[in-house]
Short mmCIF file of C-alpha atoms (C1' of nucleotides) in Angstrom, two decimals:
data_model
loop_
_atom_site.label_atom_id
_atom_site.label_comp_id
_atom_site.label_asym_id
_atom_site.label_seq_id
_atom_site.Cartn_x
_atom_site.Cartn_y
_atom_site.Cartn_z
CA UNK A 1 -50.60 -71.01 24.35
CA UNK A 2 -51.26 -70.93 27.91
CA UNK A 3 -51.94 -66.79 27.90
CA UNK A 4 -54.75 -67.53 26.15
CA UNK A 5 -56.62 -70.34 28.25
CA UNK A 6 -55.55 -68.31 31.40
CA UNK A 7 -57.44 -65.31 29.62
CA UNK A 8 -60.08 -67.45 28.66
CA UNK A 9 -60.47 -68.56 32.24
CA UNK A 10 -60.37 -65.77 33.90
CA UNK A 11 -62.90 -64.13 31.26
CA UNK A 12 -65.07 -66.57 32.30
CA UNK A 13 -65.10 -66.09 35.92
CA UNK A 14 -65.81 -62.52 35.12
CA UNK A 15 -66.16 -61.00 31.59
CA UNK A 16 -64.01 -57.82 32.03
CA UNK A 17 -61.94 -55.21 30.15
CA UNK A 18 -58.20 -55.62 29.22
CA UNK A 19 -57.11 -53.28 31.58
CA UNK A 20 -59.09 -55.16 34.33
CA UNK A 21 -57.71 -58.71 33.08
CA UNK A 22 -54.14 -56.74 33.23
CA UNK A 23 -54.35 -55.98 36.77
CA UNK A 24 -55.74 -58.88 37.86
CA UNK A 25 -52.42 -60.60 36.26
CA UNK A 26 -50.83 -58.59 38.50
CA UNK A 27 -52.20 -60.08 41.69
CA UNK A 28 -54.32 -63.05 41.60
CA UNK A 29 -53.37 -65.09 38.43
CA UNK A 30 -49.69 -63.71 38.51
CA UNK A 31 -49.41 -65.68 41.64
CA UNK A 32 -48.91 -68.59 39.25
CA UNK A 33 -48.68 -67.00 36.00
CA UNK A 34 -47.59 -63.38 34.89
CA UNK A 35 -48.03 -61.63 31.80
CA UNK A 36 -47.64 -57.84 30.84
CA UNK A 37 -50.27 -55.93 29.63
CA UNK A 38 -48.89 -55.55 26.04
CA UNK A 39 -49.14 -59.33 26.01
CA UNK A 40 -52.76 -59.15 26.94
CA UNK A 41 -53.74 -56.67 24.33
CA UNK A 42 -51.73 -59.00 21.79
CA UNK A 43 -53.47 -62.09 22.65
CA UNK A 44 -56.90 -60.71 22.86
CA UNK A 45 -56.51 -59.60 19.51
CA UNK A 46 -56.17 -62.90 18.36
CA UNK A 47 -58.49 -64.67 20.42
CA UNK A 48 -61.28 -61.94 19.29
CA UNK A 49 -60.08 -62.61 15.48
CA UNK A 50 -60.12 -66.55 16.29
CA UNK A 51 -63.73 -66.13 17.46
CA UNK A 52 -62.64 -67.13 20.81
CA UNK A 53 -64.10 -63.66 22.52
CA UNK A 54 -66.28 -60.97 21.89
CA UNK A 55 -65.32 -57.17 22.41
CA UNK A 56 -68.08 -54.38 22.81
CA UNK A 57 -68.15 -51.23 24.67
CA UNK A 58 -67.80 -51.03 28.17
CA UNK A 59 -71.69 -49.81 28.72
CA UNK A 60 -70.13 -47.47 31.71
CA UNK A 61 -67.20 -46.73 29.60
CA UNK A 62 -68.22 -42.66 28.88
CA UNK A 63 -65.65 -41.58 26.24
CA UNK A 64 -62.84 -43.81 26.95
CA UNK A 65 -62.06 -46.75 25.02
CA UNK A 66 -63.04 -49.37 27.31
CA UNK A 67 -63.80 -52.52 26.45
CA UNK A 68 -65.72 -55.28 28.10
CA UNK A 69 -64.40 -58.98 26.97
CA UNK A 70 -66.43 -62.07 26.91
CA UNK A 71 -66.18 -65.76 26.08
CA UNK A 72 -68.04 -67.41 23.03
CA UNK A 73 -68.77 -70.91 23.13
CA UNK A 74 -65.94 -71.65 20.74
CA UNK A 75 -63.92 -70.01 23.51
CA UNK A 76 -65.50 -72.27 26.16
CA UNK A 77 -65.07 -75.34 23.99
CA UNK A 78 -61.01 -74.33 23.38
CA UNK A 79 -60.51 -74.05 27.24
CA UNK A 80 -62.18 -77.96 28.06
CA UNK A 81 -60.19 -79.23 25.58
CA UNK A 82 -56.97 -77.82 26.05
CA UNK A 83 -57.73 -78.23 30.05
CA UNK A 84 -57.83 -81.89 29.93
CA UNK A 85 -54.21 -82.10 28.48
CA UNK A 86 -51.52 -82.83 30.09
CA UNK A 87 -49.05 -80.25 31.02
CA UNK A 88 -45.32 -80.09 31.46
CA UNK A 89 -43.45 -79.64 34.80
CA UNK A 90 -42.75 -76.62 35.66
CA UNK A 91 -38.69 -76.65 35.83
CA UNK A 92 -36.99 -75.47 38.47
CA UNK A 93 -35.17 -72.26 36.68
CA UNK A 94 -33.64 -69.41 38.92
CA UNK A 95 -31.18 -67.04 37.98
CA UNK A 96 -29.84 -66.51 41.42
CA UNK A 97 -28.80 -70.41 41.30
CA UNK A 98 -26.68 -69.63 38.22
CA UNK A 99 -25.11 -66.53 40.25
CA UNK A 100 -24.23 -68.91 43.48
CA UNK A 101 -22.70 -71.27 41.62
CA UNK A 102 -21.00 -68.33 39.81
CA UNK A 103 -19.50 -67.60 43.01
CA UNK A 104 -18.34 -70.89 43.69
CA UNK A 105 -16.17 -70.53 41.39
CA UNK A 106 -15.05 -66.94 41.38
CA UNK A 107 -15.81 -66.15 44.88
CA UNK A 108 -16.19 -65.20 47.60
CA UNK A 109 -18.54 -62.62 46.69
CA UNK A 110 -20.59 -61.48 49.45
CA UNK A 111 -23.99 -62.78 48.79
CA UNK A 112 -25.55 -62.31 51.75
CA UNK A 113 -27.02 -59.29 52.03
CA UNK A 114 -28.29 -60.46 48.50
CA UNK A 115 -29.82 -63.53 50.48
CA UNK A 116 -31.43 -61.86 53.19
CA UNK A 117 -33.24 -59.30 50.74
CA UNK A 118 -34.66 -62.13 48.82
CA UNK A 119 -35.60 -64.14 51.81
CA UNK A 120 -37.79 -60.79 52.77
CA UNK A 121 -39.45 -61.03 49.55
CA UNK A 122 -40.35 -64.11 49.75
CA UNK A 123 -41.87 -63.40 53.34
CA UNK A 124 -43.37 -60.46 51.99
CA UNK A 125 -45.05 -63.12 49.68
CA UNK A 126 -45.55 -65.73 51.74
CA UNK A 127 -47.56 -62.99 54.26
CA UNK A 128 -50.15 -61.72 51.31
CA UNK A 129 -50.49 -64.97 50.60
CA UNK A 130 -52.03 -65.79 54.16
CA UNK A 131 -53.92 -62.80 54.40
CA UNK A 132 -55.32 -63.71 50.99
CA UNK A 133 -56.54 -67.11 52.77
CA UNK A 134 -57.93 -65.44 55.44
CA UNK A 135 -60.08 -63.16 53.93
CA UNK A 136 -61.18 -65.91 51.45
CA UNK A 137 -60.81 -69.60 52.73
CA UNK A 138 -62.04 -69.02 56.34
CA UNK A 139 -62.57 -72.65 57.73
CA UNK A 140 -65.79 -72.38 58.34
CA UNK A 141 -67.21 -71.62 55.30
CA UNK A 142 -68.97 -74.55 53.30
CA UNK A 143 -65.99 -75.32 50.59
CA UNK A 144 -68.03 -76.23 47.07
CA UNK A 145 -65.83 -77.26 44.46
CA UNK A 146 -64.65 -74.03 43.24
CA UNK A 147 -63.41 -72.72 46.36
CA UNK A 148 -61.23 -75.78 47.15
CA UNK A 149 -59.34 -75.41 43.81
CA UNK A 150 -58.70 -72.01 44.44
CA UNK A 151 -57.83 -72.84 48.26
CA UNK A 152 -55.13 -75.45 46.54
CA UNK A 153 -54.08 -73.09 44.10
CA UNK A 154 -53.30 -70.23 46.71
CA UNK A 155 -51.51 -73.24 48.96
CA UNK A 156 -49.50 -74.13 45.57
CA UNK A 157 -47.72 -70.35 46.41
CA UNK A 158 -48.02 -70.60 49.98
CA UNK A 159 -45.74 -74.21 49.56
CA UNK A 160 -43.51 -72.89 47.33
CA UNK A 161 -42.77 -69.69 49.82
CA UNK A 162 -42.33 -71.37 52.47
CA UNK A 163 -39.93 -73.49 51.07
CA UNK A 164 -37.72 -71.04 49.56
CA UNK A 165 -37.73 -68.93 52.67
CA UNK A 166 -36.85 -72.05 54.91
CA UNK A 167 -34.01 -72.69 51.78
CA UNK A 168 -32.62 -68.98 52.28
CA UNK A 169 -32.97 -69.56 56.32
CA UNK A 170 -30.43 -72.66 55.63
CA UNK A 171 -28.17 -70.70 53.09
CA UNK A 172 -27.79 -67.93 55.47
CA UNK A 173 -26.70 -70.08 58.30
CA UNK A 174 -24.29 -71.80 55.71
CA UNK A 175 -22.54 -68.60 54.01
CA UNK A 176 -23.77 -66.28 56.58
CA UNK A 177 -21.10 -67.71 58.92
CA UNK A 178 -18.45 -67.20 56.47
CA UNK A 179 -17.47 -63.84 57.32
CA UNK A 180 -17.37 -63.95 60.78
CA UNK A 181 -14.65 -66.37 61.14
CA UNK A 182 -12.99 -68.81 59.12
CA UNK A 183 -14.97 -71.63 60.77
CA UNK A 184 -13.93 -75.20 61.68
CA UNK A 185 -16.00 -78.29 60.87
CA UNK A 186 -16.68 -78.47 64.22
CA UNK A 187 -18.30 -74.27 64.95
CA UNK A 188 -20.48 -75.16 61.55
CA UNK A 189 -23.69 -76.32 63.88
CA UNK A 190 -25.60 -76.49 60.48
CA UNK A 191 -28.92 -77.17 62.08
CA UNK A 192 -30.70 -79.09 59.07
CA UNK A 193 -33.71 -76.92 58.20
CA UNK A 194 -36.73 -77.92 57.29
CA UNK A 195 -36.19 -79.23 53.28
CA UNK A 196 -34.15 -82.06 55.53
CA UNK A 197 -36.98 -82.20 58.09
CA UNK A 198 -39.46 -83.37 55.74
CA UNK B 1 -28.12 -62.98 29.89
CA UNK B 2 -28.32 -65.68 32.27
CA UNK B 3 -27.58 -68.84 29.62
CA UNK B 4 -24.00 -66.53 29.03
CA UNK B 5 -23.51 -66.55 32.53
CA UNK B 6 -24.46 -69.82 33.40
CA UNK B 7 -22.00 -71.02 30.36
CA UNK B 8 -19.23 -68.95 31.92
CA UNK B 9 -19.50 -70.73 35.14
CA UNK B 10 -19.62 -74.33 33.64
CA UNK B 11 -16.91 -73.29 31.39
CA UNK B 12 -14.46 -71.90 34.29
CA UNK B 13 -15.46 -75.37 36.41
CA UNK B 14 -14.17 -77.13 33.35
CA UNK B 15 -13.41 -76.69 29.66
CA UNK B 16 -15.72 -78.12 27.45
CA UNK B 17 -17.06 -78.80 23.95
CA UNK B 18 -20.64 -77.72 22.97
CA UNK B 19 -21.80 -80.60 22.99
CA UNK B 20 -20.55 -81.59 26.79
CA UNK B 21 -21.84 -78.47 27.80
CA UNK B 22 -25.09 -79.32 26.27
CA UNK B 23 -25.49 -82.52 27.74
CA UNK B 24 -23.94 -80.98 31.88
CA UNK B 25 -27.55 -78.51 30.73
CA UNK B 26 -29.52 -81.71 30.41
CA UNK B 27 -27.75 -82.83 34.00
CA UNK B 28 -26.84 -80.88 37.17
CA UNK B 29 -26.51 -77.61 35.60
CA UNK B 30 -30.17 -78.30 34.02
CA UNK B 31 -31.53 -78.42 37.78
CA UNK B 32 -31.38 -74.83 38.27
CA UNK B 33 -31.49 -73.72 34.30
CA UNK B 34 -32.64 -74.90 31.54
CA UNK B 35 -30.86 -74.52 27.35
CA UNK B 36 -31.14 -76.51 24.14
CA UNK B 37 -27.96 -77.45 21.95
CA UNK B 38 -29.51 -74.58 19.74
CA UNK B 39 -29.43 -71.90 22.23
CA UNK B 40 -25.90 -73.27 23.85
CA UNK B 41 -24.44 -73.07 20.29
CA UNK B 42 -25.88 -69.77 19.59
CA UNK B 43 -24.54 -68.16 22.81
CA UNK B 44 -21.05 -69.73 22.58
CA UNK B 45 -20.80 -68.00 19.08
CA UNK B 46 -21.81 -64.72 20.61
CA UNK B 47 -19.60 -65.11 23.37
CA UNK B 48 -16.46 -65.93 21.18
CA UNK B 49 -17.42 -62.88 19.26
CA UNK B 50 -17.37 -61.14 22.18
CA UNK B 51 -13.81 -62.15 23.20
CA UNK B 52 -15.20 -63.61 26.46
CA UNK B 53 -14.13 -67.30 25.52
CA UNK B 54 -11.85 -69.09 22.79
CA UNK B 55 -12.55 -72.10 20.96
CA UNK B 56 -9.91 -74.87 19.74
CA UNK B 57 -9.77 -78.27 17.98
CA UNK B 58 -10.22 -80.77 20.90
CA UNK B 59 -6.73 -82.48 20.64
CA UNK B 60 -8.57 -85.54 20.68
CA UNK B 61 -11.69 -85.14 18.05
CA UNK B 62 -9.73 -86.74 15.51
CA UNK B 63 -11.85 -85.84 12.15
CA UNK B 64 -14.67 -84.71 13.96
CA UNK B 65 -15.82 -81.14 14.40
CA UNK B 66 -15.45 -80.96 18.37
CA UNK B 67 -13.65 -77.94 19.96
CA UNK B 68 -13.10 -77.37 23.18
CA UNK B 69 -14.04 -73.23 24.91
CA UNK B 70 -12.12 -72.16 27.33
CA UNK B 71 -13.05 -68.87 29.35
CA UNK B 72 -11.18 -65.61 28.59
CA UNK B 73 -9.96 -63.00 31.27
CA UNK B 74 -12.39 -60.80 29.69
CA UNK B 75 -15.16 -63.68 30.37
CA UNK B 76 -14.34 -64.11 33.77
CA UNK B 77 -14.65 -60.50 34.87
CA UNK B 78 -17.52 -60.06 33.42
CA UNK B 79 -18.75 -63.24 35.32
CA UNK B 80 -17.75 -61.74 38.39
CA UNK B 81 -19.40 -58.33 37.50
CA UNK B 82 -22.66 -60.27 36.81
CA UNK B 83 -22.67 -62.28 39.97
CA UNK B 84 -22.38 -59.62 42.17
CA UNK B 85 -25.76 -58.23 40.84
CA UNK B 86 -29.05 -58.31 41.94
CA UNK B 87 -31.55 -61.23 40.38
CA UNK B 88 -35.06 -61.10 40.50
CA UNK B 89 -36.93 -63.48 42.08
CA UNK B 90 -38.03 -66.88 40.83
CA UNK B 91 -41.75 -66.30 40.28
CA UNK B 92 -43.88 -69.26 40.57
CA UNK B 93 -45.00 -70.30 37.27
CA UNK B 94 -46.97 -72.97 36.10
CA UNK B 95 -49.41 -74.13 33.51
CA UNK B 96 -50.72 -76.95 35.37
CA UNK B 97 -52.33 -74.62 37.95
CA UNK B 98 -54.00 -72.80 35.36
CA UNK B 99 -55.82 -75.59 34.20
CA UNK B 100 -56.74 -76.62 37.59
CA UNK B 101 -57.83 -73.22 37.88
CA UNK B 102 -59.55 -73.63 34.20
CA UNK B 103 -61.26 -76.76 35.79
CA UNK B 104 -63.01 -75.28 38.59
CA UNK B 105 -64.58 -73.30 36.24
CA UNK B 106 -65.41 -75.31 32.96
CA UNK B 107 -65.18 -78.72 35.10
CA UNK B 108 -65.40 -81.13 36.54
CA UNK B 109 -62.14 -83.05 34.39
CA UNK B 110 -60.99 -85.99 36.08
CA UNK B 111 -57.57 -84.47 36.97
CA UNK B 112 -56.44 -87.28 39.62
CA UNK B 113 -55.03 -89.53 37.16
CA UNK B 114 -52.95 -85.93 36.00
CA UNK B 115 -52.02 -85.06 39.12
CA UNK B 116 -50.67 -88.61 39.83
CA UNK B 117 -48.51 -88.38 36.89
CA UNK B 118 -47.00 -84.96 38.16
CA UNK B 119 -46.28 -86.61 41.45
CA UNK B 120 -44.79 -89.18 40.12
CA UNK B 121 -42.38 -87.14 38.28
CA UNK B 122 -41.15 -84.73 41.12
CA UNK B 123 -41.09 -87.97 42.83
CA UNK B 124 -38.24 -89.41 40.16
CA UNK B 125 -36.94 -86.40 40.28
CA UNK B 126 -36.70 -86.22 44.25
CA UNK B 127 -35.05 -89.59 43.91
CA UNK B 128 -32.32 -88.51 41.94
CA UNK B 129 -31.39 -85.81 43.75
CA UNK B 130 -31.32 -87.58 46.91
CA UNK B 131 -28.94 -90.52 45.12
CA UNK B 132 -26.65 -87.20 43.95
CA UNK B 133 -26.51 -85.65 47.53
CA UNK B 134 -25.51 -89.52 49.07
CA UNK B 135 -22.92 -89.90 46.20
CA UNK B 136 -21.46 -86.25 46.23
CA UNK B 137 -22.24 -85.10 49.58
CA UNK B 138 -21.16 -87.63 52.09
CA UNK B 139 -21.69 -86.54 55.80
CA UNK B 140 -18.23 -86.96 56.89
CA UNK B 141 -16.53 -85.21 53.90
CA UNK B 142 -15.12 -82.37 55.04
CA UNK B 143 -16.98 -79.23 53.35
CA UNK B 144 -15.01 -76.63 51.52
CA UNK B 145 -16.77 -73.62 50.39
CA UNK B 146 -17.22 -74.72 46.79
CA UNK B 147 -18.92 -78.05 48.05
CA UNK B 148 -21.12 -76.44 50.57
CA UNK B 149 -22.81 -73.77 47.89
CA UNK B 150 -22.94 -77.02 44.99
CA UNK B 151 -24.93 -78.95 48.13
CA UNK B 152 -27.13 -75.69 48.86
CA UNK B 153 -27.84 -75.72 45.03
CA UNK B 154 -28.89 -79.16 45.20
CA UNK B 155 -31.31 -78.49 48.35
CA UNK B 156 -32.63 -76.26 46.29
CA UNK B 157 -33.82 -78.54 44.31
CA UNK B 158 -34.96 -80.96 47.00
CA UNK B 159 -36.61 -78.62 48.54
CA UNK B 160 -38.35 -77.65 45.51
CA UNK B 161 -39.27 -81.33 44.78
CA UNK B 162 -40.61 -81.93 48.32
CA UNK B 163 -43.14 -78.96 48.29
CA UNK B 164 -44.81 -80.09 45.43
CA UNK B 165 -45.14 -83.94 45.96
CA UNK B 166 -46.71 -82.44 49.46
CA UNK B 167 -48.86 -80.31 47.45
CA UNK B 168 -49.70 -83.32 44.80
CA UNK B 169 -50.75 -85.38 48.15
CA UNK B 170 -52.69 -82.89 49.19
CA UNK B 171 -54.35 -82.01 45.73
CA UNK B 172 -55.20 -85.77 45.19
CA UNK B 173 -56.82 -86.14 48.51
CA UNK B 174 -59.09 -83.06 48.12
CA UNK B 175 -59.59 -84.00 44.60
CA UNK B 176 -59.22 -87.63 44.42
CA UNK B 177 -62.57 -87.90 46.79
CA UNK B 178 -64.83 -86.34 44.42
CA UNK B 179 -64.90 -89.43 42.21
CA UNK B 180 -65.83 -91.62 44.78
CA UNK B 181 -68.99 -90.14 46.02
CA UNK B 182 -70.41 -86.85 46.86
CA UNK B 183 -68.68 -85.66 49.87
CA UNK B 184 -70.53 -84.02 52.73
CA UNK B 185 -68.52 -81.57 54.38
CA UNK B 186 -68.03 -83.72 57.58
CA UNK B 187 -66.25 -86.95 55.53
CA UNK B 188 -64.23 -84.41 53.94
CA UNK B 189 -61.50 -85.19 56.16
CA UNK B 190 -58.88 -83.53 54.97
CA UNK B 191 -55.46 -83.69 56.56
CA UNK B 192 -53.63 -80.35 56.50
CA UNK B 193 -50.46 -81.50 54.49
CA UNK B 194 -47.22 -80.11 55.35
CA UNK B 195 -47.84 -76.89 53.55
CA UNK B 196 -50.11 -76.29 56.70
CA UNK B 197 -47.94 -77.54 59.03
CA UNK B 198 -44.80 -76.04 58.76
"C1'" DC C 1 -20.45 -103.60 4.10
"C1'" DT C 2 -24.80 -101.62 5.95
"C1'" DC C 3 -27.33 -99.32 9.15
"C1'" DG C 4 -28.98 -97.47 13.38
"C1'" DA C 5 -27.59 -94.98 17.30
"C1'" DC C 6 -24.78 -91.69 19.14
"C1'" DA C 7 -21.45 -87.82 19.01
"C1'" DA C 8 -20.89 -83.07 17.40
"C1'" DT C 9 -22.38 -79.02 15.42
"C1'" DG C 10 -25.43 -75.48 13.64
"C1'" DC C 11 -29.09 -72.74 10.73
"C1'" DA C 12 -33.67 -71.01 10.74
"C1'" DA C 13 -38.35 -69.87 11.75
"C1'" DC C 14 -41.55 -68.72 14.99
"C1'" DG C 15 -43.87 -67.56 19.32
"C1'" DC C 16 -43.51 -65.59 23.80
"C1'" DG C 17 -41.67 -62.45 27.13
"C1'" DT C 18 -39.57 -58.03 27.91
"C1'" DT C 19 -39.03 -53.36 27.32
"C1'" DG C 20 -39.80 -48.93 25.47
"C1'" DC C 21 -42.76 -45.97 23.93
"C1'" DA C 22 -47.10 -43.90 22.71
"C1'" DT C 23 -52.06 -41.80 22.70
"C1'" DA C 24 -56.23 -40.36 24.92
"C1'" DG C 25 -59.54 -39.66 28.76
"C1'" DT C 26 -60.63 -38.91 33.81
"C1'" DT C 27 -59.97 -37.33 38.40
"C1'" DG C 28 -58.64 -34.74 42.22
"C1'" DG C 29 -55.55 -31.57 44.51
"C1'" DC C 30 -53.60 -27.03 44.34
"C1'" DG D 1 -57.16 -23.89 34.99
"C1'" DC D 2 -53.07 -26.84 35.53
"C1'" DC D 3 -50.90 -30.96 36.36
"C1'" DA D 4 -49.74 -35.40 38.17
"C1'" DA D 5 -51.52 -39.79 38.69
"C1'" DC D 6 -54.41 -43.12 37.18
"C1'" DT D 7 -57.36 -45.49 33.67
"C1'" DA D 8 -57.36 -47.70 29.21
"C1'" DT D 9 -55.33 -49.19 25.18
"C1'" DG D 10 -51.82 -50.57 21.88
"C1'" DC D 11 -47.64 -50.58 18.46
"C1'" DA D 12 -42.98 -52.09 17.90
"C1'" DA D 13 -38.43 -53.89 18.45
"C1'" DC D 14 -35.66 -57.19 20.33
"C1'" DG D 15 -33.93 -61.21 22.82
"C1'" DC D 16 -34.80 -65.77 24.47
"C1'" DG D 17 -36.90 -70.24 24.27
"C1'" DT D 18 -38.81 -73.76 21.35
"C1'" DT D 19 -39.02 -76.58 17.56
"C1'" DG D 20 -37.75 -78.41 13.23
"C1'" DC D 21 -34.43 -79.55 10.46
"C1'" DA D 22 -29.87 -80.42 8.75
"C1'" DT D 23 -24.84 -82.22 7.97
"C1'" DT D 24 -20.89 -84.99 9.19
"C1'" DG D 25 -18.22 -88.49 11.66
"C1'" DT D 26 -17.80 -92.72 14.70
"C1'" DC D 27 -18.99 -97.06 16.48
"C1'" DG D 28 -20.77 -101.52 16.93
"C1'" DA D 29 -23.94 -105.18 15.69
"C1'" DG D 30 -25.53 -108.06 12.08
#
DNA sequence: CTCGACAATGCAACGCGTTGCATAGTTGGC
DNA sequence: GCCAACTATGCAACGCGTTGCATTGTCGAG
């Protein structure tokens, strides 16, 4: 059920069409939650027939379909309650875990042109990300409520970037070293990275 | 495909009934990837279709139903075709940011005593991981391969941990002040966290 | 012996995410 | 005018995750 309240919030930031809600899934809300557009569409059709939202033509629309979407109080009411719930953890779940311990056991497969690639995109990330905060969360702006949640929201993504990349810095250094020699205990020099730092 | 996978892997570190499979998901596999009994039954069924693994009476289940899969040649290549793939990236997910993000627009909720709970619980979980890495992962074992990618999986997981308790401190000092009066800008003191600092 | 808890397995329904595909209108370059 | 790219929307099929429910056997305490 989370689609909807994220739809619901983001309506009501800025009551906008599904195409507009779609895109901005793919930047600012899919930094912590994604959906596809054919997801949208689905759940806007419910939330319209659940009285949730209203749907009327987009006033600049011309002879498209466009549609502008809007919350009803019923919609507003739905989103404080199910707001002040808790929520589960989000669980650790990666696929590329499954496929290193894969290798463990079936190895040596040569992951680490596999790591570096994945360490990039999570710089890549990690680099929007900072931008982002610059253009929006300059320290000298007066913070009011709203911008300090988003500010901690965007830092949720910032932490968990630069954690994975310093993870993949460490994994590199571990496995990376693997095919240059067959190394002794003692050439290792695993310098502990920063997960150990903390 | 991923639970096959990850089932494969388990399977060729040990044979095992559904059920201990099942319960290794609840443990360390369940770290990095996440299955129910349901979905573990389901797949193994597909799989032994599939001539990947074979099932057997476990020599010791006496009149219970407990077999014991064991990993086919056929299942092992296609573990090692799999592992050699690409994965996509992890993308940050999670439901608690979009209510926070839900409260900074339909708020204020009283989220501190939320976000304590959530801190608490990566804090557990932190705790367990650390007592795995002392009790698996001495310092002065000497590392084979196997151990050194099972003790990068687990700093995975530390790593993950760590991020968000810093994040969790941070969130309940810029929210925690809020309830106790209305901050001016100059007593906002906030301490960048370590998301800042690293 | 009874019963609750645990071991062991598994069917089924449903929602959500993924993927493929589609239609229709607009815009700008060639 | 043509066409590719973009805007805007949406149906559908399928797999995976979640949840509920179920059966059967074992064990140990009362």
């Amino acid at each position: 059920m989370s689609l909807a309240h994220a739809l619901l919030t983001s309506l009501l930031e800025q009551a906008s069409s599904g195409y507009d809600l779609a895109r901005r899934f793919d930047k600012s809300i899919g930094h912590f939650w994604q959906a596809t557009h054919q997801q949208i569409y689905r759940e806007l059709g419910r939330m319209e027939k659940a009285g949730w939202i209203r749907s009327e033509p987009d006033p600049e629309a011309g002879r498209t379909r466009k549609r502008t979407y809007a919350v009803l109080p019923a919609g507003r009411n739905e989103l404080m309650r199910w707001a002040a719930e808790a929520a589960p953890l989000a669980d650790l779940r990666d696929e590329f875990l499954v496929r290193l311990r894969a290798d463990a056991v079936v190895g040596p497969l040569d992951m680490v042109p596999e790591l570096a690639r994945r360490r990039a995109l999570h710089a890549d990330k990690l680099r929007a990300y900072r931008a982002i905060e610059a253009r929006d969360f300059a320290p000298e702006a007066e913070p009011t409520r709203k911008r300090r949640i988003h500010h901690l929201i965007l830092k949720a993504g910032i932490q968990y970037e630069q954690g994975w990349i310093a993870w993949y810095d460490e994994a590199l250094e571990v496995l990376g070293e693997e095919g240059a020699a067959a190394p002794a205990a003692s050439t290792l020099s695993v310098t502990p990275g920063a997960p150990e730092a903390r």
